[in-house]
Amino acid sequence: MSRKYIKYIAFFLLLFLGVHSDIIAQDSVSTAVADTTIAVQAAVATTPAVAAQGVATLDSGNTAWIIVATILVLMMTIPGLALFYGGLVRKKNILSILMQCLILTGVISIIWIAFGYSWVFDTSFKASGNPLSFIIGGFDKIFLHGISTKALTTGNIPELIFALYQCMFAVITPALIIGAFAERIKFSGFLVFSILWSIIVYNPMAHWVWGGGWLQQMGALDFAGGTVVHINAGISALVMAVMLGCRKGYKANEHTLTPNSTPFVFIGTALLWLGWMGFNAGSGLAADGLAANAFLVTHMAACVSAVTWMALEWFLYKKPTTIGFCTGAVAGLVAITPAAGTVDVAGAIFIGLATAVICFCMVAYAKPKFKYDDTLDAFGVHGIGGIIGSLLTGVFATRVITGESGAQGALYGDWHQLWVQIVATLAAIIYSAVLTIILFYIVNKTIGLRVSKQAESDGLDISQHGEIAYSENE
């Protein structure tokens, strides 16, 4: 049979299957809606007191939004961060970056569901007076034990989707640290370090800030992860970069290590930018005005920071670069993260502007001066950006966003809130630095963290994973 007829037959088969599947899907939705309506009507008819008593019922709009937000935050790690970091390294190391992001997505997800969620958000230890409640919530929700499909949490969304949403934050946080030690870390050492770091550093910090811990009780504002995610990861990144040492051939004042794919950096930035809307706008756990504001200020801070960074490059180096614009955008996204639920557009613009200037100086001047090899500027962007955002949240928080009885910053007369933000920021810096130093020594003495000079010269793709990203004729 000629190829022409095969094409026609294939076309009509696909058309038939597409129409048929649409009909089936529509019927299924109609049946589901009808069944749900009947069930709701029956419930109301048989238990009229339920509505009067104000028993929580699932909010389908909020639930749908958080499902989408969860997907967006997952996309930030794979493929967003993987491509962003992967494009910045040399071509002999790109697969090592992709593999590190992939393995963290798998392993940290398992750990989070197994006991991480319970450690952070369970309240049984606090209720029983257990002194361990200072760093651990409890063990009652290990493997999500006792959480049924009908269990609801804030925003009247299923607790199951809340647990999965928080899982994506637990995944991306250690992945951010990859940028500090890229191109020179042993895969086995990296994996063990990341697992221990997630358990010992991330989980307690998340419990302190989001799970009812002492920083949350103090009134620290961290809407989506300024302290828990960015300061935590950024400070650990600096410690790892300094203790692991510089890459072979690295010269602090020269840009000799050319990125292998600027288009990958652009694609990664675009995916991160998009995913950040789920990261920040989803953190209110509702599809409402607060989510709309978080979406707006997140985008504005990224835009202002990206344009400012590009302008600085253009003025100082006479060339605006794609990588500079992308780096500025990420810096702005980082800094607005803790403030997205408390500041308005004016605050977001100032945060974006300040972050671009300070982070640019850290990357362009401080790093060469102090001669530490933060390969992909995980500290310079995430650590410094997180600190700026956390502190400025205590300045620009406004009751226009938080409500009449909500928090407000020093700009509006509440200097106490700024002090609380300073304490939370210092706590995150000290805890992360000390624990990372301890973990570095333990893992380095037992497994080893740095590859050999020969393995580093060959590239981590071939020395650690036995594969190459590009064939020799490309």
XYZ file of C-alpha atoms in Angstrom:
474
model
C 0.000 0.000 0.000
C 1.371 3.421 -0.940
C 2.417 5.875 1.742
C -0.237 8.328 0.594
C -3.072 5.939 1.498
C -1.429 5.016 4.772
C -1.374 8.710 5.730
C -5.083 9.097 4.899
C -6.035 5.986 6.878
C -3.971 7.103 9.861
C -5.557 10.538 9.729
C -9.119 9.222 9.808
C -8.287 6.705 12.570
C -6.845 9.458 14.739
C -9.828 11.690 13.993
C -12.242 8.925 14.952
C -10.377 8.051 18.133
C -10.114 11.719 19.118
C -13.830 12.377 18.667
C -14.736 9.110 20.353
C -12.520 9.803 23.358
C -13.969 13.302 23.671
C -17.475 11.866 23.773
C -16.448 9.328 26.391
C -14.699 12.020 28.443
C -17.686 14.339 28.298
C -20.011 11.512 29.294
C -17.738 10.636 32.185
C -17.664 14.224 33.396
C -21.433 14.531 33.071
C -21.930 11.300 34.988
C -19.495 12.379 37.687
C -21.166 15.767 38.048
C -24.593 14.175 38.185
C -23.486 11.638 40.775
C -21.884 14.377 42.856
C -25.007 16.526 42.664
C -27.223 13.641 43.766
C -24.857 12.833 46.616
C -24.763 16.461 47.802
C -28.550 16.777 47.581
C -28.970 13.561 49.545
C -26.520 14.715 52.183
C -28.298 18.043 52.591
C -31.691 16.349 52.734
C -30.679 13.802 55.340
C -28.453 16.039 57.490
C -29.810 19.590 57.405
C -27.857 20.483 60.525
C -24.511 20.188 58.720
C -24.721 23.568 57.015
C -26.003 25.221 60.159
C -23.088 23.873 62.175
C -20.590 25.204 59.613
C -18.857 21.883 58.976
C -16.030 22.361 56.463
C -16.710 21.157 52.950
C -14.205 20.774 50.154
C -13.637 23.921 48.108
C -13.277 22.695 44.527
C -11.900 26.006 43.248
C -9.130 26.146 45.848
C -8.397 22.455 45.356
C -8.086 22.804 41.589
C -5.740 25.765 41.968
C -3.445 24.007 44.452
C -3.280 20.946 42.189
C -2.114 23.235 39.378
C 0.277 25.062 41.739
C 1.777 21.720 42.793
C 2.460 20.855 39.170
C 4.046 24.271 38.629
C 6.390 23.901 41.610
C 7.422 20.411 40.479
C 8.188 21.918 37.072
C 10.562 24.361 38.754
C 12.964 21.539 39.638
C 12.429 19.255 36.657
C 13.004 20.575 34.111
C 13.291 24.272 35.146
C 16.235 24.315 37.547
C 17.870 21.371 35.780
C 17.977 23.290 32.492
C 18.908 26.596 34.125
C 21.867 25.099 35.981
C 22.597 22.611 33.199
C 22.976 25.355 30.617
C 25.413 27.283 32.807
C 27.967 24.488 33.286
C 30.403 23.172 30.694
C 29.121 20.550 28.283
C 31.068 17.738 29.974
C 29.054 18.288 33.166
C 25.500 18.976 32.010
C 24.209 15.431 32.593
C 25.542 15.459 36.143
C 23.313 18.485 36.844
C 20.284 16.835 35.274
C 20.919 13.644 37.231
C 21.337 15.494 40.521
C 17.993 17.268 40.023
C 16.307 14.019 39.013
C 17.600 11.968 41.940
C 16.595 14.635 44.447
C 13.092 14.735 43.002
C 12.797 10.987 43.522
C 14.552 10.484 46.845
C 13.362 13.606 48.686
C 9.770 12.913 47.632
C 9.988 9.453 49.205
C 11.523 10.841 52.392
C 8.942 13.623 52.620
C 5.964 11.295 52.362
C 7.611 8.705 54.633
C 8.234 11.058 57.562
C 9.172 14.589 56.435
C 5.602 15.854 56.293
C 4.875 14.434 59.748
C 8.052 15.954 61.186
C 7.165 19.399 59.861
C 3.368 19.660 60.163
C 2.243 17.140 62.775
C 1.307 18.701 66.136
C 1.190 15.621 68.362
C 4.509 16.322 70.113
C 3.441 19.844 70.999
C 0.056 18.633 72.251
C 1.696 16.038 74.496
C 4.367 18.411 75.804
C 7.234 16.436 74.259
C 10.402 18.594 74.292
C 11.286 17.319 70.812
C 8.440 19.484 69.499
C 11.042 22.255 69.235
C 12.414 20.643 66.071
C 9.900 17.885 65.178
C 6.133 18.037 64.897
C 5.553 14.375 65.647
C 5.219 10.902 64.165
C 1.452 10.502 63.890
C 1.388 11.272 60.173
C 4.263 9.071 59.046
C 3.494 7.742 55.544
C 0.466 10.076 55.756
C -1.088 7.699 58.256
C -4.657 8.597 59.135
C -5.054 11.184 56.376
C -8.110 10.153 54.371
C -9.304 11.570 51.065
C -11.908 13.542 53.035
C -9.444 15.167 55.441
C -9.300 18.908 54.782
C -6.822 21.598 55.750
C -6.503 25.387 55.331
C -8.521 26.622 52.379
C -10.759 23.560 52.594
C -8.457 21.611 50.315
C -7.598 17.922 50.820
C -4.691 17.486 53.196
C -3.267 14.978 50.722
C -2.728 17.657 48.080
C -1.329 20.028 50.712
C 1.212 17.348 51.672
C 2.188 16.889 48.024
C 2.394 20.653 47.453
C 4.778 20.999 50.383
C 6.738 18.029 49.036
C 7.733 20.093 46.006
C 9.259 22.754 48.280
C 11.236 20.058 50.080
C 12.504 18.806 46.702
C 13.693 22.090 45.217
C 15.444 23.436 48.330
C 18.431 21.029 48.393
C 18.471 21.170 44.587
C 19.300 24.879 44.765
C 22.541 24.054 46.579
C 23.743 22.157 43.490
C 24.709 25.494 41.961
C 27.482 26.006 44.519
C 29.419 22.776 44.015
C 28.620 21.988 40.391
C 31.348 20.342 38.267
C 33.379 18.915 41.163
C 31.270 16.842 43.567
C 31.130 13.065 43.800
C 27.640 11.726 43.086
C 27.559 9.314 46.029
C 28.731 11.978 48.469
C 26.279 14.472 47.020
C 23.372 12.070 47.450
C 24.145 11.195 51.070
C 24.784 14.836 51.972
C 21.528 15.971 50.347
C 19.464 13.326 52.141
C 20.958 14.202 55.524
C 20.625 17.918 54.825
C 16.964 17.544 53.923
C 16.248 15.675 57.170
C 18.416 17.622 59.601
C 18.413 21.135 58.144
C 15.326 21.605 55.965
C 12.722 19.792 58.064
C 13.415 21.591 61.362
C 13.572 24.981 59.630
C 10.264 24.343 57.868
C 8.763 23.265 61.200
C 9.972 26.450 62.908
C 8.510 28.743 60.266
C 5.479 26.922 58.842
C 4.643 24.056 61.187
C 3.843 25.977 64.360
C 7.443 26.297 65.574
C 9.015 29.102 67.550
C 9.625 31.442 64.614
C 6.018 31.189 63.495
C 4.848 31.807 67.058
C 7.121 34.837 67.233
C 5.329 36.244 64.178
C 8.005 35.796 61.504
C 6.665 36.420 58.010
C 7.726 33.972 55.327
C 4.924 33.572 52.851
C 6.554 31.067 50.496
C 10.105 30.286 51.585
C 12.519 33.182 52.019
C 14.064 31.649 55.144
C 13.000 28.016 54.757
C 14.066 27.682 51.124
C 16.377 30.429 49.901
C 18.383 31.556 52.937
C 18.596 27.953 54.083
C 19.895 26.708 50.734
C 21.950 29.808 49.958
C 23.954 29.767 53.182
C 24.582 26.037 52.832
C 25.706 26.714 49.266
C 28.349 29.185 50.473
C 29.616 26.769 53.108
C 29.865 23.947 50.582
C 31.587 26.122 47.978
C 34.233 27.302 50.448
C 34.865 23.924 52.072
C 34.927 21.965 48.823
C 37.344 24.389 47.202
C 37.538 25.904 43.745
C 37.207 24.008 40.499
C 40.322 23.009 38.624
C 41.373 25.921 36.416
C 39.021 28.397 38.069
C 40.303 31.964 38.171
C 38.261 34.341 40.273
C 38.772 37.415 38.086
C 38.345 35.727 34.705
C 35.301 34.327 32.927
C 37.127 31.363 31.463
C 34.488 28.667 32.024
C 31.938 29.307 29.288
C 28.350 28.019 29.713
C 27.525 25.191 27.326
C 24.051 26.405 26.334
C 22.646 29.875 26.849
C 19.348 28.778 25.228
C 19.007 26.156 27.995
C 19.515 28.928 30.551
C 16.735 30.920 28.899
C 14.348 27.945 28.819
C 15.154 27.108 32.434
C 14.539 30.708 33.478
C 11.206 30.790 31.657
C 10.088 27.586 33.385
C 11.260 28.858 36.773
C 9.479 32.175 36.232
C 6.268 30.378 35.297
C 6.585 27.827 38.093
C 7.215 30.552 40.657
C 3.601 31.634 40.220
C 2.577 28.332 41.764
C 5.339 28.653 44.350
C 4.182 32.070 45.586
C 0.577 32.498 44.481
C -0.236 28.978 45.680
C 1.156 29.480 49.176
C -2.055 31.101 50.420
C -3.779 27.764 49.654
C -6.728 29.517 48.031
C -7.815 30.980 44.711
C -8.560 34.443 46.037
C -7.388 38.052 46.163
C -4.274 37.161 48.149
C -3.242 34.720 45.421
C -3.861 37.425 42.816
C -1.642 39.864 44.711
C 1.085 37.254 45.170
C 0.969 36.538 41.438
C 1.181 40.247 40.619
C 4.004 41.224 42.966
C 6.016 38.119 42.049
C 5.913 39.032 38.380
C 6.676 42.700 39.023
C 9.660 41.995 41.261
C 11.099 39.626 38.656
C 10.624 42.183 35.869
C 12.191 45.056 37.805
C 15.134 42.956 38.967
C 15.802 41.518 35.497
C 15.710 44.900 33.771
C 17.872 46.493 36.478
C 20.487 43.719 36.257
C 20.593 44.072 32.474
C 20.936 47.855 32.773
C 23.872 47.473 35.164
C 25.625 45.119 32.748
C 24.937 47.415 29.841
C 26.306 50.430 31.685
C 29.376 48.732 33.186
C 30.333 46.239 30.473
C 28.751 47.889 27.413
C 26.808 44.701 26.548
C 23.425 43.507 27.874
C 23.522 39.704 28.139
C 20.868 37.011 28.109
C 22.403 35.284 31.114
C 22.490 38.565 33.021
C 18.805 39.204 32.374
C 17.938 35.641 33.400
C 20.012 35.866 36.580
C 18.358 39.150 37.501
C 14.909 37.662 37.004
C 15.686 34.739 39.306
C 17.111 37.099 41.938
C 13.894 39.117 41.910
C 11.786 35.969 42.182
C 13.853 34.828 45.152
C 13.571 38.101 47.049
C 9.823 38.519 46.640
C 9.139 34.969 47.865
C 8.873 35.743 51.612
C 7.000 38.986 50.934
C 4.499 37.908 48.280
C 1.633 37.626 50.760
C 2.270 40.882 52.609
C 3.551 43.614 50.253
C 1.889 45.632 47.504
C 3.205 46.589 44.075
C 5.253 49.526 45.381
C 7.015 47.234 47.843
C 7.619 44.649 45.131
C 9.209 47.228 42.829
C 11.606 48.408 45.534
C 12.467 44.820 46.496
C 13.199 43.971 42.855
C 15.376 47.043 42.412
C 17.356 46.594 45.635
C 17.856 42.883 45.045
C 19.246 43.371 41.550
C 21.798 45.937 42.691
C 22.972 44.027 45.770
C 23.043 40.569 44.175
C 24.845 41.980 41.125
C 27.541 43.391 43.386
C 27.854 40.073 45.216
C 28.290 38.135 41.979
C 30.427 40.646 40.065
C 32.605 42.023 42.873
C 32.359 40.154 46.190
C 32.865 36.665 44.751
C 36.073 37.556 42.845
C 37.389 39.583 45.776
C 36.978 36.787 48.322
C 37.928 34.103 45.757
C 35.261 31.512 46.591
C 33.945 29.382 43.742
C 30.160 29.541 44.010
C 29.893 27.948 40.573
C 26.409 29.081 39.544
C 25.915 31.804 42.173
C 23.588 29.858 44.439
C 24.718 31.974 47.390
C 24.984 35.242 45.493
C 21.436 34.950 44.153
C 19.473 32.686 46.491
C 21.254 33.345 49.769
C 21.599 37.096 49.377
C 18.256 37.454 47.615
C 16.535 35.515 50.389
C 18.122 37.694 53.069
C 17.100 40.894 51.283
C 13.543 39.664 50.819
C 13.192 38.468 54.394
C 14.393 41.769 55.844
C 12.432 43.984 53.466
C 9.280 42.050 54.273
C 9.636 43.636 57.709
C 9.762 47.029 56.049
C 7.115 46.892 53.319
C 4.430 44.589 54.770
C 1.146 46.489 54.598
C -2.360 45.979 55.929
C -3.693 46.828 52.506
C -2.696 43.230 51.756
C -2.667 41.538 55.174
C -5.986 42.983 56.382
C -7.034 45.347 59.161
C -5.539 43.233 61.943
C -2.685 41.833 59.861
C 1.044 42.423 60.040
C 2.674 45.598 58.830
C 6.262 46.684 58.453
C 8.508 49.465 59.697
C 7.498 51.748 56.828
C 4.017 51.803 58.337
C 5.141 52.200 61.947
C 5.677 48.626 63.161
C 9.400 48.382 63.869
C 8.813 45.259 65.927
C 8.023 43.299 62.768
C 11.368 44.293 61.293
C 13.091 43.058 64.445
C 11.261 39.737 64.191
C 12.411 39.410 60.569
C 16.003 40.102 61.610
C 15.821 37.367 64.264
C 14.314 34.872 61.807
C 16.944 35.697 59.192
C 19.835 35.320 61.648
C 18.382 32.056 62.976
C 18.206 30.644 59.451
C 21.769 31.754 58.646
C 23.316 30.360 61.829
C 21.399 27.074 61.871
C 22.040 26.359 58.212
C 25.743 27.253 58.383
C 26.521 25.253 61.516
C 24.648 22.123 60.474
C 26.081 22.223 56.950
C 29.622 22.392 58.317
C 28.938 19.368 60.531
C 27.361 17.395 57.690
C 30.233 18.270 55.367
C 32.797 16.829 57.766
C 30.767 13.670 58.386
C 30.119 12.876 54.731
C 33.566 13.930 53.558
C 35.297 11.712 56.125
C 33.121 8.675 55.457
C 32.266 8.730 51.743
C 34.140 11.669 50.287
C 32.646 14.652 48.514
C 35.142 15.825 45.911
C 36.009 13.888 42.785
C 39.619 13.274 41.799
C 41.456 15.753 39.587
C 41.348 13.308 36.704
C 37.599 12.752 37.089
C 37.079 16.501 37.185
C 39.144 16.963 34.028
C 37.231 14.208 32.238
C 33.939 15.731 33.334
C 31.353 14.402 35.764
C 29.132 13.094 32.981
C 31.624 10.428 31.961
C 33.428 9.937 35.290
C 30.336 9.693 37.490
C 27.628 8.485 35.116
C 29.422 6.871 32.167
C 27.606 8.896 29.519
C 27.969 12.066 27.483
C 25.396 14.665 26.503
C 26.771 15.445 23.054
C 28.405 13.147 20.528
C 31.906 13.938 19.333
C 30.753 15.311 15.969
C 28.415 17.876 17.513
